[in-house]
Amino acid sequence: MRQGNDFTREEKNIISYSGVMIVFKILFWISCGYELFVFIFYRVGSSGSKDYISDFIVFLILSIPFFVFSFLAFRRELFWNRDKKRRYIEKVLAKRSKTNQVNSYISANDLVYGSNNSYSYVIDNSVSLRSVTANTETLVIQGDYAKTLFLWKHRNPSQVKPASAYASFLKDECGIKNPVAYHMNLINEGFFVDDGTNNGIYVLSPKGEAYLEEHNDYIELYKHKKWGINWQEYKAYASSGDDFLSVVQKLIKKKISESPIYEKRDYYLVLYDVLKEKGNMSDALETLIRVVYLDVNGSTLINEYNEYRNGLIPRVQFEQLLVNNVRVYPDIMQRFKEYIAVYDSDIIEMMYKWKLPIQICNMILFKTIIESGVYDNYNIDYINGLLMTESKSFLDRVY
């Protein structure tokens, strides 16, 4: 997947000439002629003048249109950074894609039905062509992501099937509302070829295999969809030479740095999964400890805590919120036993240098909780009972 600092010719043209930039470029050249006229006029007309400062100021004022149009015509190339250019390119391509998808959809329907809707094109004996809805609604198809997953799903020899036989995620996640037409369009574009048996069976062509290899990251993204990352934001953070996990790690760290405290916990849990898959056990352990640190200190309750302190909710209600949210969870605690070889108790003291808006669990109890997970001797009910007592003590301190 090509996503480095270099832009293709098409992408450069999008930056330089798309939308209103064509108008600004034309106005720029007109203003160049105007600027030349102003220069010659003042060069000749003020040749006898001795008031150079006044002449220069007047010249600058008359040159304002030239400077304005120069800025407007070249601001994208000169003043936009790489990320801003990339986001704009993707926005333009997305708009073009919607138009192309409608045209492709119409072409595919013509291929399925015949241009005169005579239903003469035979897909295979099991398909009722009349069951295919021929309409030209705008499909919100998810670009390269949708194409990649469709090719991947049909990487083994297969026929064009009835619409109901296609995987539901192709519609729900990829926006492919008419999979029969979409499949036929990919055949028409050369991503699939007949297997030579004359049985209506298609296999990936070299073009289709190359496309899958180039966009393999989108397959990995689909396999890790529980991480909640969409393909557009992934693409925006991807750089040439970065592997899939490194891109996700960079993206999640950015989300952590920009998110409020009550959202950080889930992002840290995703980061933990990434680090574990990369085999970075020490950093994975530290990140998992951060998840528990946020859990046992009520990080998700910062808004309710502020309301409580301002007298907007009663103590009994906030106390119940603490009981329900300040706790440890079995699916988290059971992961610690994998890290007994890399655990160092110094990490607990380091963690408490990170001051949270709500600080409920004391360091001694927190160390006990983490080590009970590391040495696989934890008791969830007992730990949560201790945290309930800590929560009530916290309320007594801040009331």
XYZ file of C-alpha atoms in Angstrom:
399
model
C 0.000 0.000 0.000
C 1.656 3.201 -1.171
C 1.318 5.941 1.419
C 4.613 7.684 1.840
C 5.526 11.326 1.575
C 5.570 11.112 -2.239
C 2.349 11.834 -4.056
C 1.277 10.405 -7.365
C 0.722 12.663 -10.365
C -3.045 12.342 -9.861
C -2.764 13.293 -6.186
C -0.584 16.314 -7.032
C -3.173 17.412 -9.575
C -5.895 17.084 -6.938
C -3.936 19.346 -4.584
C -3.089 21.898 -7.270
C -6.141 22.016 -9.528
C -9.208 20.503 -7.874
C -12.227 22.601 -7.025
C -11.800 26.357 -6.919
C -8.009 26.128 -7.293
C -8.360 26.195 -11.090
C -10.062 29.584 -10.811
C -7.366 30.861 -8.463
C -4.623 29.667 -10.815
C -6.255 31.549 -13.710
C -6.648 34.666 -11.582
C -3.031 34.331 -10.513
C -1.797 34.554 -14.108
C -4.130 37.463 -14.794
C -2.763 39.209 -11.713
C 0.770 38.567 -12.980
C -0.087 40.593 -16.077
C -1.653 43.248 -13.882
C 1.454 43.329 -11.665
C 3.691 43.748 -14.702
C 1.525 46.635 -15.903
C 1.706 48.300 -12.453
C 5.462 47.865 -12.375
C 5.965 49.371 -15.850
C 3.540 52.220 -15.119
C 5.341 53.212 -11.953
C 8.730 52.661 -13.481
C 7.890 55.098 -16.274
C 5.362 57.375 -14.592
C 7.432 58.058 -11.493
C 10.852 58.260 -13.119
C 11.113 61.904 -12.202
C 9.746 61.546 -8.709
C 12.028 61.818 -5.706
C 9.483 60.555 -3.183
C 10.598 56.945 -3.355
C 8.929 55.879 -0.101
C 5.489 57.133 -1.143
C 5.870 55.600 -4.588
C 6.884 52.285 -3.060
C 3.919 52.284 -0.667
C 1.497 53.041 -3.511
C 3.113 50.271 -5.558
C 2.632 47.801 -2.696
C -1.008 48.779 -2.260
C -1.701 48.303 -5.953
C 0.087 44.935 -5.760
C -2.292 43.544 -3.125
C -4.412 41.609 -5.700
C -1.255 39.906 -6.976
C -0.199 38.832 -3.472
C -3.712 37.652 -2.589
C -4.138 35.512 -5.695
C -0.580 34.186 -5.371
C -1.404 32.968 -1.870
C -4.776 31.511 -2.872
C -3.349 29.779 -5.940
C -0.433 28.066 -4.191
C -1.473 27.817 -0.529
C -2.052 24.067 -0.696
C 1.339 23.276 -2.214
C 3.322 25.706 -0.029
C 1.512 25.898 3.292
C -0.284 22.584 3.824
C 1.610 19.816 5.598
C 1.613 16.221 4.380
C -1.224 15.052 6.647
C -3.522 17.889 5.604
C -2.796 17.198 1.935
C -3.475 13.494 2.461
C -6.818 14.161 4.193
C -7.895 16.500 1.377
C -6.913 13.974 -1.297
C -8.919 11.258 0.448
C -11.928 13.552 0.700
C -11.825 14.309 -3.041
C -11.270 10.666 -3.951
C -14.155 9.639 -1.712
C -16.481 11.990 -3.597
C -15.227 10.667 -6.917
C -15.607 7.118 -5.662
C -19.288 7.610 -4.911
C -19.871 8.832 -8.467
C -17.813 6.003 -9.952
C -19.622 3.448 -7.802
C -22.985 4.573 -9.126
C -21.674 4.362 -12.703
C -20.141 0.953 -12.024
C -23.373 -0.168 -10.424
C -25.329 0.838 -13.547
C -22.760 -0.866 -15.803
C -22.921 -4.017 -13.720
C -26.700 -4.078 -13.896
C -26.466 -3.744 -17.680
C -24.044 -6.654 -17.635
C -26.429 -8.741 -15.521
C -29.601 -7.856 -17.392
C -28.399 -6.878 -20.841
C -28.682 -3.304 -22.003
C -32.332 -3.779 -22.957
C -33.207 -5.508 -19.644
C -33.908 -8.744 -21.509
C -32.352 -10.863 -18.692
C -30.355 -12.733 -21.314
C -26.989 -12.905 -19.495
C -26.586 -16.261 -17.712
C -24.609 -16.149 -14.449
C -25.172 -19.717 -13.318
C -28.105 -22.096 -13.166
C -28.853 -21.406 -9.498
C -29.354 -17.647 -9.843
C -32.749 -16.185 -10.570
C -31.846 -13.019 -12.414
C -35.260 -11.557 -11.783
C -34.514 -11.539 -8.059
C -31.832 -8.893 -8.586
C -33.163 -5.405 -7.987
C -32.225 -3.108 -10.849
C -32.025 0.411 -9.488
C -29.498 3.220 -9.411
C -29.483 4.214 -5.763
C -26.273 5.760 -4.508
C -24.236 3.095 -2.708
C -22.023 4.167 0.153
C -19.398 1.569 -0.673
C -16.285 1.723 1.475
C -13.735 2.192 -1.296
C -10.593 0.045 -1.277
C -11.652 -1.516 2.018
C -14.831 -2.945 0.476
C -13.043 -4.194 -2.632
C -10.294 -5.823 -0.577
C -12.714 -7.693 1.674
C -14.862 -8.809 -1.254
C -11.820 -10.219 -3.056
C -10.544 -11.821 0.132
C -13.904 -13.410 0.874
C -13.957 -14.873 -2.655
C -10.276 -15.768 -2.928
C -11.218 -19.406 -3.443
C -12.941 -20.589 -6.662
C -16.615 -19.601 -6.579
C -19.612 -18.773 -8.717
C -21.656 -15.612 -8.775
C -24.358 -16.449 -6.250
C -27.866 -15.293 -5.400
C -27.796 -12.040 -3.422
C -28.930 -13.801 -0.225
C -25.928 -16.158 -0.332
C -23.320 -13.421 0.103
C -21.892 -12.708 3.549
C -23.921 -10.104 5.426
C -20.841 -8.107 6.425
C -20.343 -7.128 2.788
C -23.492 -5.028 3.113
C -23.301 -4.061 6.779
C -19.618 -3.112 6.914
C -18.628 -2.549 3.305
C -21.789 -0.887 1.993
C -22.175 -3.359 -0.880
C -25.956 -3.420 -1.173
C -26.034 -5.368 -4.425
C -23.312 -8.034 -4.176
C -24.317 -9.728 -7.440
C -23.816 -6.538 -9.438
C -20.637 -5.739 -7.504
C -19.253 -9.228 -8.160
C -20.029 -8.978 -11.871
C -18.379 -5.578 -12.038
C -15.155 -6.974 -10.532
C -15.230 -9.758 -13.117
C -15.688 -7.169 -15.839
C -12.735 -5.163 -14.479
C -10.467 -8.216 -14.545
C -10.122 -8.990 -10.823
C -11.648 -12.435 -11.408
C -11.245 -14.760 -14.396
C -13.049 -17.895 -15.504
C -11.301 -21.041 -14.251
C -11.549 -22.613 -17.704
C -14.079 -25.331 -16.821
C -16.997 -23.497 -18.444
C -19.027 -24.054 -15.269
C -19.335 -20.400 -14.338
C -16.615 -20.694 -11.697
C -14.297 -17.746 -11.192
C -10.914 -17.445 -9.515
C -8.770 -14.476 -8.600
C -6.778 -13.165 -11.521
C -3.148 -12.032 -11.140
C -4.598 -8.511 -10.949
C -6.885 -9.562 -8.096
C -4.087 -11.358 -6.237
C -1.800 -8.334 -6.578
C -4.543 -6.050 -5.302
C -5.100 -8.277 -2.252
C -1.400 -8.349 -1.465
C -1.129 -4.568 -1.778
C -4.115 -3.994 0.514
C -3.509 -6.781 3.022
C -3.636 -4.244 5.876
C -7.384 -3.899 5.351
C -7.810 -7.638 5.889
C -5.911 -7.347 9.163
C -8.061 -4.368 10.097
C -11.199 -6.432 9.513
C -9.802 -9.287 11.628
C -9.189 -6.774 14.427
C -12.445 -4.866 14.080
C -13.013 -5.100 17.852
C -10.372 -2.362 18.102
C -12.882 0.080 16.624
C -10.596 1.560 13.944
C -12.143 2.438 10.596
C -10.193 2.100 7.382
C -10.182 5.830 6.597
C -8.426 6.810 9.834
C -6.047 3.872 9.470
C -5.135 5.045 5.967
C -4.585 8.588 7.225
C -1.939 7.361 9.709
C -0.260 4.789 7.473
C 3.163 5.597 6.056
C 5.330 3.804 3.541
C 7.207 0.928 5.173
C 5.064 0.791 8.333
C 3.626 -2.590 9.235
C -0.007 -2.950 10.294
C 0.587 -3.090 14.051
C 2.955 -0.097 14.013
C 0.335 2.026 12.249
C -2.343 1.008 14.764
C 0.038 1.676 17.656
C 0.748 5.175 16.352
C -2.947 5.855 15.815
C -4.011 4.618 19.269
C -1.287 6.588 21.043
C -2.586 9.695 19.298
C -6.113 8.914 20.475
C -4.872 8.424 24.028
C -3.045 11.749 24.040
C -6.090 13.618 22.725
C -8.892 11.873 24.627
C -10.392 12.919 27.981
C -9.552 10.799 30.996
C -12.854 8.905 30.928
C -12.100 7.548 27.413
C -8.453 6.590 27.881
C -9.113 3.217 29.510
C -10.502 1.493 26.415
C -7.772 2.942 24.200
C -5.122 1.609 26.580
C -6.743 -1.821 26.344
C -6.432 -1.710 22.544
C -2.815 -0.574 22.876
C -2.200 -3.531 25.179
C -3.495 -5.937 22.512
C -1.243 -4.317 19.901
C 1.872 -4.489 22.070
C 1.159 -8.097 22.979
C 0.797 -9.063 19.310
C 4.098 -7.321 18.601
C 5.729 -9.392 21.348
C 6.672 -6.345 23.425
C 5.903 -7.974 26.766
C 7.289 -5.318 29.134
C 5.365 -2.475 27.503
C 2.279 -4.670 27.232
C 2.395 -5.356 30.978
C 2.806 -1.663 31.796
C -0.167 -0.815 29.575
C -2.319 -3.521 31.180
C -1.441 -2.110 34.608
C -2.559 1.318 33.378
C -5.945 -0.177 32.469
C -6.388 -1.504 36.019
C -5.074 1.760 37.484
C -7.839 3.622 35.690
C -10.445 1.017 36.670
C -9.726 1.124 40.398
C -9.614 4.930 40.515
C -12.974 5.664 38.895
C -11.576 7.339 35.791
C -14.860 6.965 33.896
C -16.749 8.882 36.595
C -14.994 12.249 36.382
C -18.133 14.058 35.164
C -20.321 12.506 37.871
C -17.629 13.310 40.434
C -17.720 16.992 39.491
C -21.515 16.962 39.681
C -21.333 15.383 43.147
C -18.857 17.984 44.391
C -21.118 20.733 43.074
C -24.118 19.283 44.893
C -25.936 18.208 41.735
C -26.231 14.537 42.701
C -26.620 13.115 46.235
C -23.962 11.082 48.019
C -25.958 7.856 47.937
C -26.238 8.017 44.143
C -22.547 8.753 43.597
C -21.593 6.062 46.118
C -23.540 3.507 44.086
C -21.771 4.655 40.932
C -18.428 4.061 42.641
C -19.490 0.590 43.786
C -20.538 -0.317 40.229
C -17.493 1.121 38.467
C -14.495 1.066 40.823
C -13.598 -2.595 40.486
C -11.438 -5.185 38.767
C -12.670 -7.514 36.047
C -11.913 -11.238 35.608
C -11.056 -10.965 31.903
C -8.399 -8.368 32.765
C -6.976 -10.034 35.853
C -6.497 -13.391 34.162
C -4.062 -11.846 31.684
C -1.410 -10.911 34.263
C -0.113 -14.441 34.825
C 1.549 -14.339 31.384
C 3.923 -11.627 32.588
C 5.449 -13.147 35.698
C 8.857 -13.247 33.980
C 8.900 -9.498 33.239
C 7.072 -8.116 36.275
C 8.983 -5.610 38.420
C 7.336 -4.090 41.486
C 8.996 -0.742 40.737
C 6.346 -0.190 38.080
C 3.736 0.334 40.823
C 5.551 3.337 42.278
C 6.075 4.695 38.774
C 2.355 4.353 38.059
C 1.452 6.497 41.067
C 3.428 9.378 39.646
C 0.554 9.612 37.169
C -1.916 11.734 39.122
C -5.567 11.223 38.212
C -8.495 13.581 38.837
C -9.945 10.922 41.141
C -7.525 8.930 43.308
C -9.352 6.196 45.226
C -7.112 3.144 45.521
C -3.983 3.507 47.685
C -0.633 2.270 46.433
C -0.354 -0.683 48.841
C -3.731 -2.083 47.823
C -2.978 -1.497 44.166
C 0.291 -3.419 44.435
C -1.561 -6.270 46.139
C -4.128 -6.354 43.314
C -1.537 -6.415 40.523
C 0.656 -9.036 42.167
C -2.338 -11.258 42.881
C -2.908 -11.259 39.126
C 0.742 -11.826 38.258
C 1.005 -14.783 40.672
C -2.484 -16.014 39.732
C -3.944 -16.055 43.249
C -6.520 -13.286 42.979
C -10.068 -13.345 44.321
C -12.335 -10.991 42.395
C -15.032 -10.669 45.067
C -12.488 -10.052 47.815
C -10.657 -7.390 45.808
C -13.878 -5.611 44.858
C -14.957 -5.674 48.498
C -11.743 -3.882 49.452
C -12.290 -1.367 46.677
C -15.829 -0.691 47.947
C -14.365 0.180 51.355
C -11.774 2.420 49.681
C -14.523 4.161 47.700
C -16.478 5.006 50.854
C -13.317 6.293 52.528
C -12.669 8.448 49.467
C -16.164 9.953 49.779
C -15.540 10.741 53.442
C -12.366 12.584 52.475
C -13.882 14.737 49.740
C -17.354 15.401 51.136
